[in-house]
Short mmCIF file of C-alpha atoms in Angstrom, two decimals:
data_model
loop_
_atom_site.label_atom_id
_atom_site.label_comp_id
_atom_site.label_asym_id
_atom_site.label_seq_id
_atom_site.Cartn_x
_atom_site.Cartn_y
_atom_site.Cartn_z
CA UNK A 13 15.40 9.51 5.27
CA UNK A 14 17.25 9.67 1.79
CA UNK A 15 15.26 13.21 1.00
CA UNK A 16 16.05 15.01 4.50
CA UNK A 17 19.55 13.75 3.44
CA UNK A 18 19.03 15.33 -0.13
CA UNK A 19 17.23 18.64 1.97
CA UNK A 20 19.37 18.90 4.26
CA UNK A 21 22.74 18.72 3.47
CA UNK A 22 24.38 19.55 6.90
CA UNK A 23 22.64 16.60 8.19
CA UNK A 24 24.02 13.24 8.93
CA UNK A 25 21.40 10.47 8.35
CA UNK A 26 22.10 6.85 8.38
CA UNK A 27 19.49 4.63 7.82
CA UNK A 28 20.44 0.63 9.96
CA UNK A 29 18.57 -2.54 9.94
CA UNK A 30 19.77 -5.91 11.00
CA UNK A 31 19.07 -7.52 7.82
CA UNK A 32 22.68 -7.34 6.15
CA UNK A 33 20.65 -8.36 3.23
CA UNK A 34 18.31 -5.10 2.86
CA UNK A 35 21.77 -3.09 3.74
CA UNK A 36 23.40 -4.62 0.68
CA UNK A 37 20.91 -3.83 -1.30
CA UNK A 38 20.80 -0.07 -0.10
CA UNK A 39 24.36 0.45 -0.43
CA UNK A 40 24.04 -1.53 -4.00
CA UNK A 41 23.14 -1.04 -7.60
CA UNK A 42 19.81 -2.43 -7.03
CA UNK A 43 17.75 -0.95 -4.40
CA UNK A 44 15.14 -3.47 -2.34
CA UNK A 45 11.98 -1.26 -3.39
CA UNK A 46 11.10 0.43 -6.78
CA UNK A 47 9.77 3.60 -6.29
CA UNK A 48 9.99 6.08 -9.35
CA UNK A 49 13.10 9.06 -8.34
CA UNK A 50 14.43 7.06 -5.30
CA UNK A 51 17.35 6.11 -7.23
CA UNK A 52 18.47 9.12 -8.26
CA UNK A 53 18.23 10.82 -4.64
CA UNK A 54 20.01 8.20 -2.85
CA UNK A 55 22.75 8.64 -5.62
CA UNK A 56 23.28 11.87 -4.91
CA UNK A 57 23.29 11.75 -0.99
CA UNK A 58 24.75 8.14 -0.23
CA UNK A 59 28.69 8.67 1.13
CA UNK A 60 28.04 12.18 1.62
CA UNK A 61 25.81 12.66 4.15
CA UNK A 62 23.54 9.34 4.01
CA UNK A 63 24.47 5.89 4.67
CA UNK A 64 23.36 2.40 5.59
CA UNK A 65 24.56 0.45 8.38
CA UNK A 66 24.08 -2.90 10.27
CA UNK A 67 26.16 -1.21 13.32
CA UNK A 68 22.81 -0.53 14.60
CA UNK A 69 23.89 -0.12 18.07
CA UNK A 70 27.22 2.42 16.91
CA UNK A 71 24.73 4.16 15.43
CA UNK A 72 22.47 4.35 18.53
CA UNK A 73 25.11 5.76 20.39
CA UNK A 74 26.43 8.48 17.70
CA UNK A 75 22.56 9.92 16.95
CA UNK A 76 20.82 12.71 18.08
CA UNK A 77 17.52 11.87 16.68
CA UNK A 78 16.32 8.33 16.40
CA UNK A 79 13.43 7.40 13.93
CA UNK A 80 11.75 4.15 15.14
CA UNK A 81 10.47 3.17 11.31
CA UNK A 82 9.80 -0.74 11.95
CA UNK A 83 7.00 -2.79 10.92
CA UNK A 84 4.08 -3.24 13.26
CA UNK A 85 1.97 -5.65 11.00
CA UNK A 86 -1.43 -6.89 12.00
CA UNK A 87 -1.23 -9.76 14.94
CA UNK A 88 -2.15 -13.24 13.33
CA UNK A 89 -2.67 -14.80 16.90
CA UNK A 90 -3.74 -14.47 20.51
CA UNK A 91 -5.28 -11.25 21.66
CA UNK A 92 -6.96 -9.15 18.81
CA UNK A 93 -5.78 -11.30 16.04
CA UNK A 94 -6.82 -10.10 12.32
CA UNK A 95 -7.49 -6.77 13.71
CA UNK A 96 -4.57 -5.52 16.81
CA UNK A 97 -1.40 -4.18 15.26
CA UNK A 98 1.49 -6.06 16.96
CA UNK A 99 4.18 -2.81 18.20
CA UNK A 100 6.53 -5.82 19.67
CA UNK A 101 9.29 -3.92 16.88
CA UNK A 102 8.79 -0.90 18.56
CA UNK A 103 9.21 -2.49 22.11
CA UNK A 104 12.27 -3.65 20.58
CA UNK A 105 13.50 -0.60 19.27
CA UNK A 106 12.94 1.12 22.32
CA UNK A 107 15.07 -1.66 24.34
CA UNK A 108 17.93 -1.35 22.00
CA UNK A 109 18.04 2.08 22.47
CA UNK A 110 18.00 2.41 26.29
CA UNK A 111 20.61 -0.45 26.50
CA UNK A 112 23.26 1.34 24.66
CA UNK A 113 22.63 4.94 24.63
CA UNK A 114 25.07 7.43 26.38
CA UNK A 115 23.40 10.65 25.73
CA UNK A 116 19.95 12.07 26.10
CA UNK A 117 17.99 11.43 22.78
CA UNK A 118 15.09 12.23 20.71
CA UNK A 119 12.80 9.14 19.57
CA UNK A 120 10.60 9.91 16.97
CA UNK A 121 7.82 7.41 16.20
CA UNK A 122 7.72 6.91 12.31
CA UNK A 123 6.07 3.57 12.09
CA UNK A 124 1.96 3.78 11.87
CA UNK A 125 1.44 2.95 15.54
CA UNK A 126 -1.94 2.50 18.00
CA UNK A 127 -2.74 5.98 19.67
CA UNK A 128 -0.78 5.60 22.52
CA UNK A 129 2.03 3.38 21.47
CA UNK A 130 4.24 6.57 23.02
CA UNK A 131 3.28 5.67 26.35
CA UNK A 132 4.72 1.83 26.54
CA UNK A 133 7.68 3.28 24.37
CA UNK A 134 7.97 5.70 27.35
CA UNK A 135 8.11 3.57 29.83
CA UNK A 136 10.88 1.47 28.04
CA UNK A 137 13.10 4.42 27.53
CA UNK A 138 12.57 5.92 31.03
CA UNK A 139 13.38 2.46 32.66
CA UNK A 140 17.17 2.40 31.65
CA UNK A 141 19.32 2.72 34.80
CA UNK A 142 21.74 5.60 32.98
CA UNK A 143 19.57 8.87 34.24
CA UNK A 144 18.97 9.95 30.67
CA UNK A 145 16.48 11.77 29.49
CA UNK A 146 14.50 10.66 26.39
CA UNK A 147 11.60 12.33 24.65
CA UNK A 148 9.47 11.16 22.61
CA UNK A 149 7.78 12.52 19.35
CA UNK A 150 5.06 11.21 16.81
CA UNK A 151 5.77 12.25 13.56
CA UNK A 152 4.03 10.02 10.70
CA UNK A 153 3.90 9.55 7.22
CA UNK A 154 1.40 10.56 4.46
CA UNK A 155 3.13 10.00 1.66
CA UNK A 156 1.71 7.54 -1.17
CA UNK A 157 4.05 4.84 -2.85
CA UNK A 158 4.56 5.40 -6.35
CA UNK A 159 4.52 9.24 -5.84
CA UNK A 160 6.49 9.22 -2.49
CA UNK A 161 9.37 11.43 -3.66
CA UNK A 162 7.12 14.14 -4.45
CA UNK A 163 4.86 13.91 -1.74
CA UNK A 164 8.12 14.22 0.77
CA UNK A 165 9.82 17.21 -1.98
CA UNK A 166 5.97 18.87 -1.52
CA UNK A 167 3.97 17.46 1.67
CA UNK A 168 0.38 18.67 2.04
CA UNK A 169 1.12 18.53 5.67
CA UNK A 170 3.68 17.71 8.30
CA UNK A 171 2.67 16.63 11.58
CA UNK A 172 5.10 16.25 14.39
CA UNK A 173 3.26 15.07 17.80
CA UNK A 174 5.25 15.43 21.37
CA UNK A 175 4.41 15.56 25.14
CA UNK A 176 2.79 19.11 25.98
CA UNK A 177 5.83 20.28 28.24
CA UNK A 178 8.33 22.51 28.05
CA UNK A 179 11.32 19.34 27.41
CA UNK A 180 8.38 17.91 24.68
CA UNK A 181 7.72 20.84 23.15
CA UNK A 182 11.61 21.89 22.72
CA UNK A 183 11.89 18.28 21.10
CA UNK A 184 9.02 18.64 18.81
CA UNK A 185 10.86 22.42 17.39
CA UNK A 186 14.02 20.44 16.93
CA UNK A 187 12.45 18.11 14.48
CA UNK A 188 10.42 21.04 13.50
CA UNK A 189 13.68 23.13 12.01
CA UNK A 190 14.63 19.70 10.70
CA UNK A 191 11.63 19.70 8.14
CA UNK A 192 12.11 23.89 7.85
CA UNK A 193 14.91 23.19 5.81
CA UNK A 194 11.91 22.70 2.76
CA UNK A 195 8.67 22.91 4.53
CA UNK A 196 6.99 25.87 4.90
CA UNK A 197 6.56 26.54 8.83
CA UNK A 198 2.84 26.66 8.00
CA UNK A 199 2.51 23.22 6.83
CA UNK A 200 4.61 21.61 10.07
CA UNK A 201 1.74 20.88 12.56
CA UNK A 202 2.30 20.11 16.39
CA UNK A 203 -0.04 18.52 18.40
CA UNK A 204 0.09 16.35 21.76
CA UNK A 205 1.33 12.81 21.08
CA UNK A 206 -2.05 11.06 21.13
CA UNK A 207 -3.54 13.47 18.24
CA UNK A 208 -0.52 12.83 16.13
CA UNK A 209 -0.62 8.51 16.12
CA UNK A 210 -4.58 8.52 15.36
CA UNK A 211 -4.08 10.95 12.81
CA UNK A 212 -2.02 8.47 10.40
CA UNK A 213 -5.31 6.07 11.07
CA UNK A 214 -7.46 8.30 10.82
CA UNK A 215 -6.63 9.84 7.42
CA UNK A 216 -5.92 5.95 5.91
CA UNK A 217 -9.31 5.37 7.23
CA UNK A 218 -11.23 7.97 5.42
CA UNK A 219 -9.21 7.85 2.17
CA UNK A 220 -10.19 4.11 1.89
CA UNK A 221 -13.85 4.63 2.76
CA UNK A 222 -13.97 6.64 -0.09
CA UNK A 223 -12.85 4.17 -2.44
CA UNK A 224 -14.83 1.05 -0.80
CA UNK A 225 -18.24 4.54 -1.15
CA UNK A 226 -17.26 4.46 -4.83
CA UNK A 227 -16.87 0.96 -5.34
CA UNK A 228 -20.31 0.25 -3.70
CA UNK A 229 -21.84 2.83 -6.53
CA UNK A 230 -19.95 0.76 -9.17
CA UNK A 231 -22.05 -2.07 -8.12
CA UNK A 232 -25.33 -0.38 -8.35
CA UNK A 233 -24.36 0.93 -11.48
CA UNK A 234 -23.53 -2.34 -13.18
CA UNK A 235 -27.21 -3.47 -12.06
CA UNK A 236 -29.19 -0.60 -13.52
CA UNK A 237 -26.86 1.31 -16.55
CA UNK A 238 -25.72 3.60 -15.04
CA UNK A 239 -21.91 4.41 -15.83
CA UNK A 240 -19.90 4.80 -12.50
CA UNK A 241 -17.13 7.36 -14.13
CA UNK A 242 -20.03 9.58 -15.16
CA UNK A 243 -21.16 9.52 -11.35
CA UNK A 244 -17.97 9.95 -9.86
CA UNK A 245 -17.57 13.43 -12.10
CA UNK A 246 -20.60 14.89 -11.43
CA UNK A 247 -19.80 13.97 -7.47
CA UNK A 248 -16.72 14.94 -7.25
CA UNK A 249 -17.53 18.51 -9.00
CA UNK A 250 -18.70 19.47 -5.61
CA UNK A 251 -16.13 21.31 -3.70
CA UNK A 252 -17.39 19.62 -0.68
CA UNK A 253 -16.56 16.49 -1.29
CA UNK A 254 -13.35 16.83 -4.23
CA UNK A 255 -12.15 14.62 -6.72
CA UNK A 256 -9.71 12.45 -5.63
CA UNK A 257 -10.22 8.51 -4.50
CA UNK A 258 -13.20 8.47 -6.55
CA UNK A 259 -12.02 6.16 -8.82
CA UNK A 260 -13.59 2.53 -9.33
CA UNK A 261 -11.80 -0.34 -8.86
CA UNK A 262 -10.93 -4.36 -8.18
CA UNK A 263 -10.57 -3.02 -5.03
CA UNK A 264 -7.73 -1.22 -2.41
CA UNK A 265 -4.50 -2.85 -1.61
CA UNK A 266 -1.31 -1.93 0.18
CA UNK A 267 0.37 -2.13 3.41
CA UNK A 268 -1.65 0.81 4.99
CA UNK A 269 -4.85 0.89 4.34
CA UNK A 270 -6.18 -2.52 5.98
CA UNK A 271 -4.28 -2.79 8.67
CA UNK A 272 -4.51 0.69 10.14
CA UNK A 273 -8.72 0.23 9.49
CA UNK A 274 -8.69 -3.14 11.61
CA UNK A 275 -6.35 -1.23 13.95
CA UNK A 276 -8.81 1.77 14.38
CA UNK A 277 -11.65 -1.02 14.86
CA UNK A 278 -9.73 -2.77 17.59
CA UNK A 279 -9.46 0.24 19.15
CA UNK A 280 -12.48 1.03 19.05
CA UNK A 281 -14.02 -1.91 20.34
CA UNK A 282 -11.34 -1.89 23.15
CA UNK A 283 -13.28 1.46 24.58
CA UNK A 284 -16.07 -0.47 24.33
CA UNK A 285 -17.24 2.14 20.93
CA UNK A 286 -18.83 -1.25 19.21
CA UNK A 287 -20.62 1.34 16.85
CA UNK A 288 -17.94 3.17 15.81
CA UNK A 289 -16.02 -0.25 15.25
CA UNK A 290 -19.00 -1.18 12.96
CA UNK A 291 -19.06 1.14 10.96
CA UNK A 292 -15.28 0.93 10.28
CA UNK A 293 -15.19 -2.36 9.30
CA UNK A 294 -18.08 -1.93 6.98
CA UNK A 295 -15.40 -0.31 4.82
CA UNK A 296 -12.68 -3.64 4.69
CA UNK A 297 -16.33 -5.60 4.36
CA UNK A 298 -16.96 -3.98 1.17
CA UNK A 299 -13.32 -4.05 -0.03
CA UNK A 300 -13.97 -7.85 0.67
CA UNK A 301 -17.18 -7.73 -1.62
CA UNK A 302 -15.48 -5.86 -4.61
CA UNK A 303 -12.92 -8.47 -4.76
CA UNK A 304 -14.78 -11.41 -4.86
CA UNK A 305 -17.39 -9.97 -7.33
CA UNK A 306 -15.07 -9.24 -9.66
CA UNK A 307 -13.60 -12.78 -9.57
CA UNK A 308 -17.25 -14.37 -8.99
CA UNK A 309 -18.03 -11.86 -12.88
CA UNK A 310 -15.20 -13.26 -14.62
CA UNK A 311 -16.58 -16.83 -13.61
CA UNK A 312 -19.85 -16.03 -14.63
CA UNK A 313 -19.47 -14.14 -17.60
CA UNK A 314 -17.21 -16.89 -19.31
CA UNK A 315 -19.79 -19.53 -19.49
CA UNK A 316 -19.60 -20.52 -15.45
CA UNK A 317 -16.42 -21.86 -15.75
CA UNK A 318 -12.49 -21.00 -16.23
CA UNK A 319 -11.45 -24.54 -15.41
CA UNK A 320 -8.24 -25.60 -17.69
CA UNK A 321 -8.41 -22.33 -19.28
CA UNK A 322 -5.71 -19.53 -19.33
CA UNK A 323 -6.29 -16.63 -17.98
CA UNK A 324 -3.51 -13.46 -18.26
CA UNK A 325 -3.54 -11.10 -15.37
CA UNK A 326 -2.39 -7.44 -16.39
CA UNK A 327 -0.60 -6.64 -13.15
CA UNK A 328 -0.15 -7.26 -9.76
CA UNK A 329 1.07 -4.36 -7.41
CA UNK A 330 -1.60 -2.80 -5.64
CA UNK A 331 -0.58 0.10 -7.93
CA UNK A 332 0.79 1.05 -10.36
CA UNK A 333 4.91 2.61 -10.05
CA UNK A 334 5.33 0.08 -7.70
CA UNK A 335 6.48 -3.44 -7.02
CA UNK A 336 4.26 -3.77 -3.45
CA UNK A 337 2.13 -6.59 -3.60
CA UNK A 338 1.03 -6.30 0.30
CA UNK A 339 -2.28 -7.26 0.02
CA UNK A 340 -3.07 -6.45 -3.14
CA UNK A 341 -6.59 -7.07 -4.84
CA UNK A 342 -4.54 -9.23 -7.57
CA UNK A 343 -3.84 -12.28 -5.55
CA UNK A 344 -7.61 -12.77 -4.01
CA UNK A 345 -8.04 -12.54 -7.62
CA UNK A 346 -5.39 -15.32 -8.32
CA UNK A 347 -6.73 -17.45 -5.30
CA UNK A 348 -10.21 -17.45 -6.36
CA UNK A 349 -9.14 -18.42 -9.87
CA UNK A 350 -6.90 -21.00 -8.26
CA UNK A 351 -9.52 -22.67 -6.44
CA UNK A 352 -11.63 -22.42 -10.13
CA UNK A 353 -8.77 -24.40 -11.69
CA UNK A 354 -7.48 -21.50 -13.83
CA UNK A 355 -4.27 -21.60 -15.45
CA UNK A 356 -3.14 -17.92 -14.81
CA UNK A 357 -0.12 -16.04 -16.30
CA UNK A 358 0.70 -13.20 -14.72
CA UNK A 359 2.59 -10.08 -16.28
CA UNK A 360 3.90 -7.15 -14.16
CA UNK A 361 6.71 -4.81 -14.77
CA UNK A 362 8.41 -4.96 -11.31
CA UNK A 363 6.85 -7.25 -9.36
CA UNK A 364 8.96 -10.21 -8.67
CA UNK A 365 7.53 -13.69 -8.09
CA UNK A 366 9.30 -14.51 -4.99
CA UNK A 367 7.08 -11.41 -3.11
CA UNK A 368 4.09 -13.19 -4.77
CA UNK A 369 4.24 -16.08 -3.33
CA UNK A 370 5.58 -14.47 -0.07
CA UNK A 371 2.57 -12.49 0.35
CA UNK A 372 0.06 -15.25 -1.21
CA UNK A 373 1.60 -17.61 1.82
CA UNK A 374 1.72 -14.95 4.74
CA UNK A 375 -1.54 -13.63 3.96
CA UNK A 376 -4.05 -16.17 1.95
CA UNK A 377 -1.92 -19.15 3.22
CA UNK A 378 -1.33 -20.73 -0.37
CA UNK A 379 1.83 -21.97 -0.92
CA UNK A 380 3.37 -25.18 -2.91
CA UNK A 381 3.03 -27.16 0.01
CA UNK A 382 -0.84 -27.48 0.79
CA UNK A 383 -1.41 -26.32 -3.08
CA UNK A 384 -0.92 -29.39 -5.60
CA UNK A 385 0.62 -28.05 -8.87
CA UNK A 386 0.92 -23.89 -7.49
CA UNK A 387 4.11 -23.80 -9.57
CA UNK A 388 2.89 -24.78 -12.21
CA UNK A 389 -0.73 -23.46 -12.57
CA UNK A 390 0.85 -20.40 -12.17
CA UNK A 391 3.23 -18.76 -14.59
CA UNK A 392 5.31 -14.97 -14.30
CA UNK A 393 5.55 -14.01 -17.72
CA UNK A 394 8.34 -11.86 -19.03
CA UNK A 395 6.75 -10.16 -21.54
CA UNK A 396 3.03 -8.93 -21.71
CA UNK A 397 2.07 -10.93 -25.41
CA UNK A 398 3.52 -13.97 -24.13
CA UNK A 399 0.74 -13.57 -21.17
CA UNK A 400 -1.69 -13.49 -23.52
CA UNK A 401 -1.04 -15.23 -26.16
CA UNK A 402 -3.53 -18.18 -26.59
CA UNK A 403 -5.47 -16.85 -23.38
CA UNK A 404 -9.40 -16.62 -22.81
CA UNK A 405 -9.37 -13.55 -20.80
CA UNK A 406 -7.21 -11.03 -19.67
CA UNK A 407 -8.02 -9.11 -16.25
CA UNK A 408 -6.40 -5.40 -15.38
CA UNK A 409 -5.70 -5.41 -12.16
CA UNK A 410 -2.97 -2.44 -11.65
CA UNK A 411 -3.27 0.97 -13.57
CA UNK A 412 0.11 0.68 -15.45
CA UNK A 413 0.17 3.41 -18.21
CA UNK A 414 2.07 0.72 -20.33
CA UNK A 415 -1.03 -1.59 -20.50
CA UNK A 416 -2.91 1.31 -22.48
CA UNK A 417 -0.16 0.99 -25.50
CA UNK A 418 -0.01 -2.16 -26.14
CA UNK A 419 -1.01 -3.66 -30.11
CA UNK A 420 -4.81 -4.84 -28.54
CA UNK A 421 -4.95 -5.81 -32.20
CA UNK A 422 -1.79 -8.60 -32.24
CA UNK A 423 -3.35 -9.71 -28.53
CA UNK A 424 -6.93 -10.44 -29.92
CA UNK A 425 -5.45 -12.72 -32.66
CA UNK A 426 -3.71 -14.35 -30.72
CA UNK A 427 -6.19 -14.92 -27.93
CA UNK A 428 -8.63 -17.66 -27.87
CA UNK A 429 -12.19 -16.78 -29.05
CA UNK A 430 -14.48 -15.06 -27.56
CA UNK A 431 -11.56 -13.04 -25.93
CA UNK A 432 -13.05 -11.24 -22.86
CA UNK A 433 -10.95 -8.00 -21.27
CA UNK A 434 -12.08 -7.54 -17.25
CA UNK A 435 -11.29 -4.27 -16.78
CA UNK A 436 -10.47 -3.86 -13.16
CA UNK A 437 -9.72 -0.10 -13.09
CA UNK A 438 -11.20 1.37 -16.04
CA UNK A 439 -7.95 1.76 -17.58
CA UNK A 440 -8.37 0.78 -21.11
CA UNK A 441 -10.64 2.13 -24.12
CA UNK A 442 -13.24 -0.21 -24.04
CA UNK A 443 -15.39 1.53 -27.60
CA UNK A 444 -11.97 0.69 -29.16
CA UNK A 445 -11.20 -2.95 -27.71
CA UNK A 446 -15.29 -3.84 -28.69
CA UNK A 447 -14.46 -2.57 -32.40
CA UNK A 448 -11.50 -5.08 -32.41
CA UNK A 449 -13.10 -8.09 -31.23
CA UNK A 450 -12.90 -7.99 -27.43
CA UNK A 451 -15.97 -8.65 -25.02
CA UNK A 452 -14.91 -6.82 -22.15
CA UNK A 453 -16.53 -6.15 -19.13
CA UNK A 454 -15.58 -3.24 -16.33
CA UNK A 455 -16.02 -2.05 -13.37
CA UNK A 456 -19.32 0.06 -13.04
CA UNK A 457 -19.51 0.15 -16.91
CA UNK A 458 -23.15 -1.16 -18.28
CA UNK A 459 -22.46 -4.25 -19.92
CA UNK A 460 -24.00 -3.48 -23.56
CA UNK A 461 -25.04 -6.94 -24.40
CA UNK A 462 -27.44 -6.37 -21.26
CA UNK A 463 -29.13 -3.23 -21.95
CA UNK A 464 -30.91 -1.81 -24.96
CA UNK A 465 -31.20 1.78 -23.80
CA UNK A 466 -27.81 3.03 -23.00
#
């Protein structure tokens, strides 16, 4: 919302939620999210033609266009629990909207949403007792957290989904000479509702089964030599199958990725395409897998036991320029080490402890009540020597460029001895960290001390 405020000047946005909490932070010095440029665009646009409201209902009334941009996390009970994506926000939304509005309106579905999700929203809207008319549009988002400001300045795509008649498709080129303001018409895509919501899981879907491909190779590698950076080059090289997510890691994280997978295998098994829903799931399986070998290596590798010792942990976002930790890889990584009796000091740049243990608690179900001693066997450093100093290992578990300029030298003195680096994305200059002291170990990188012929 804050860049079609920046884009498009003549447009009023304002953004409400019914947290007077997340408002205050909006409208503050601090925002509630870090994400790199987001500052400086809200800066510009906030009292000019953006602003943030609890008067959600004023609002309501006063808008044209209505984004419905609420959560619609993964169910934890009853009916397709661990797998169904719970729309009761949505519902919600829709209520709100046909209990106050005055005017006809255009609802635009922004959260990631079950194909359709447009239908029950419908059916909502077109119950209110008023006579208006409300159509409804799909118009989801593909941009990435830590680069979102450029993805929205430059989108590959746009897609804007709406009901194949002439009142749906005059909806659909309203919002489409929204986005014309700094799209290119060629890049704004229409489609029919149902195309545009299993899109979004779609595309999530594919761009995380080609990091769980890649970190089934890095597996494989570690077992026989090979070097999984290597592979990923010469793969990638091919113009059929690109570059990008091809890179090794701990494993994927985020608030997308997961849930809109489990979503697209509920689905799937709801039409009764068990196959299809198989072979989906295969991909969260081996996310699974990555993260527990790379906790099950760090056991293994430092004498079959971390009990009482420290352990640092170089991140925790699920990437880096960000402060997310929805499930990211770094707190399987903390429980496992938990239940190993580590003593674990995390260091992060913007992650903030209280979302640590939020997340730890609503998704792993650790907190300080059925956890003796969480508190204290876990410790949110301040400053990344302090992490280390006196630890036996240090893990990287989030790309921060930071981590690569640190004095490796100061941190292996420091460090108890042997000193083991996990590399968990193949961040660091491992020749370099070997010369200084370091054993470290990485994902799909032979381990040298177990072959002679490398």
């Amino acid at each position: 919302m804050a860049v079609i405020a920046k884009q498009c000047p003549d447009i009023r946005v304002c953004v409400v939620d019914i947290s007077q909490k997340q408002i205050d932070g909006w409208n503050g010095p601090e925002l509630p999210i870090y994400e790199p440029g987001l500052r400086e665009v809200v800066d510009e646009c906030i009292g000019r033609n953006l602003f943030f409201s609890t008067e959600v209902e004023a609002e309501i009334v006063e808008a044209d266009i209505i984004f419905i941009s609420v959560n619609t996390p993964t169910k934890t009970q009853g009916i397709g629990a661990g797998r169904m994506a719970n729309i009761k926000n949505c519902e919600l939304c829709a209520r709100t909207i046909a209990k106050v509005a005055t005017t006809n309106k255009i609802v635009v579905e922004k959260s990631t949403v079950p194909v359709r999700t447009a239908q029950a929203i419908t059916r909502v809207l077109q119950s209110n007792d008023k006579g208006l008319d409300f159509q409804i549009l799909s118009n989801p988002e593909f941009l990435a957290e830590g680069t979102a400001m450029a993805d929205l300045a430059k989108p590959d795509r746009v897609l804007i989904g709406g009901q194949q008649t002439e009142a749906g498709l005059k909806a659909a080129e309203t919002l489409v000479s929204v986005y014309a303001h700094w799209v290119p018409r060629e890049q704004i895509l229409t489609t029919n509702l149902w195309s545009s919501e299993l899109s979004k899981l779609v595309a999530n879907a594919f761009l995380a089964q080609r990091v769980s491909s890649i970190n089934s190779i890095s597996a494989l590698c570690e077992a026989t030599g090979a070097d999984v950076q290597e592979i990923s080059r010469a793969v990638g090289m091919d113009d059929r199958i690109g570059r990008r997510f091809l890179q090794p890691s701990v494993g994927f994280g985020g608030s997308c990725f997961q849930k809109d997978i489990l979503n697209l295998v509920y689905l799937c098994e709801s039409y009764g395409l068990d196959e299809c829903a198989a072979y989906w799931n295969q991909t969260i399986l081996m996310n699974d897998f990555q993260k527990k070998r790379f906790t099950e290596k760090m056991v293994g590798k430092m004498f079959n036991t971390v009990t009482g010792k420290k352990i640092c942990l170089m991140g925790y976002a699920f990437k880096k320029d960000t402060g997310d930790v929805r499930e990211t890889p770094s707190m399987f990584v903390l429980r496992d080490l938990l239940q190993e009796q580590a003593r674990i000091h995390v260091y992060d740049p913007q992650v903030k402890r209280e979302d640590m243990w939020s997340e730890m608690d609503y998704t792993c179900g650790v907190n300080k009540d059925n956890t003796p001693r969480l508190e204290e066997s876990v410790v949110t450093a301040t400053d990344p020597y302090e992490a280390c100093d006196g630890a036996h290992a240090i893990a990287v578990l989030t790309e921060w460029d930071e981590f690569k300029t640190y004095d490796y030298e100061r941190i292996y003195k420091s460090m108890s001895k042997p000193a083991f680096i996990f590399d968990g994305r193949n961040l660091m200059d491992h020749a370099k960290l070997r010369e200084i002291g370091f054993e470290v170990h990485a994902i799909g990188k032979p381990d040298p001390n177990s072959f002679t012929d490398l």
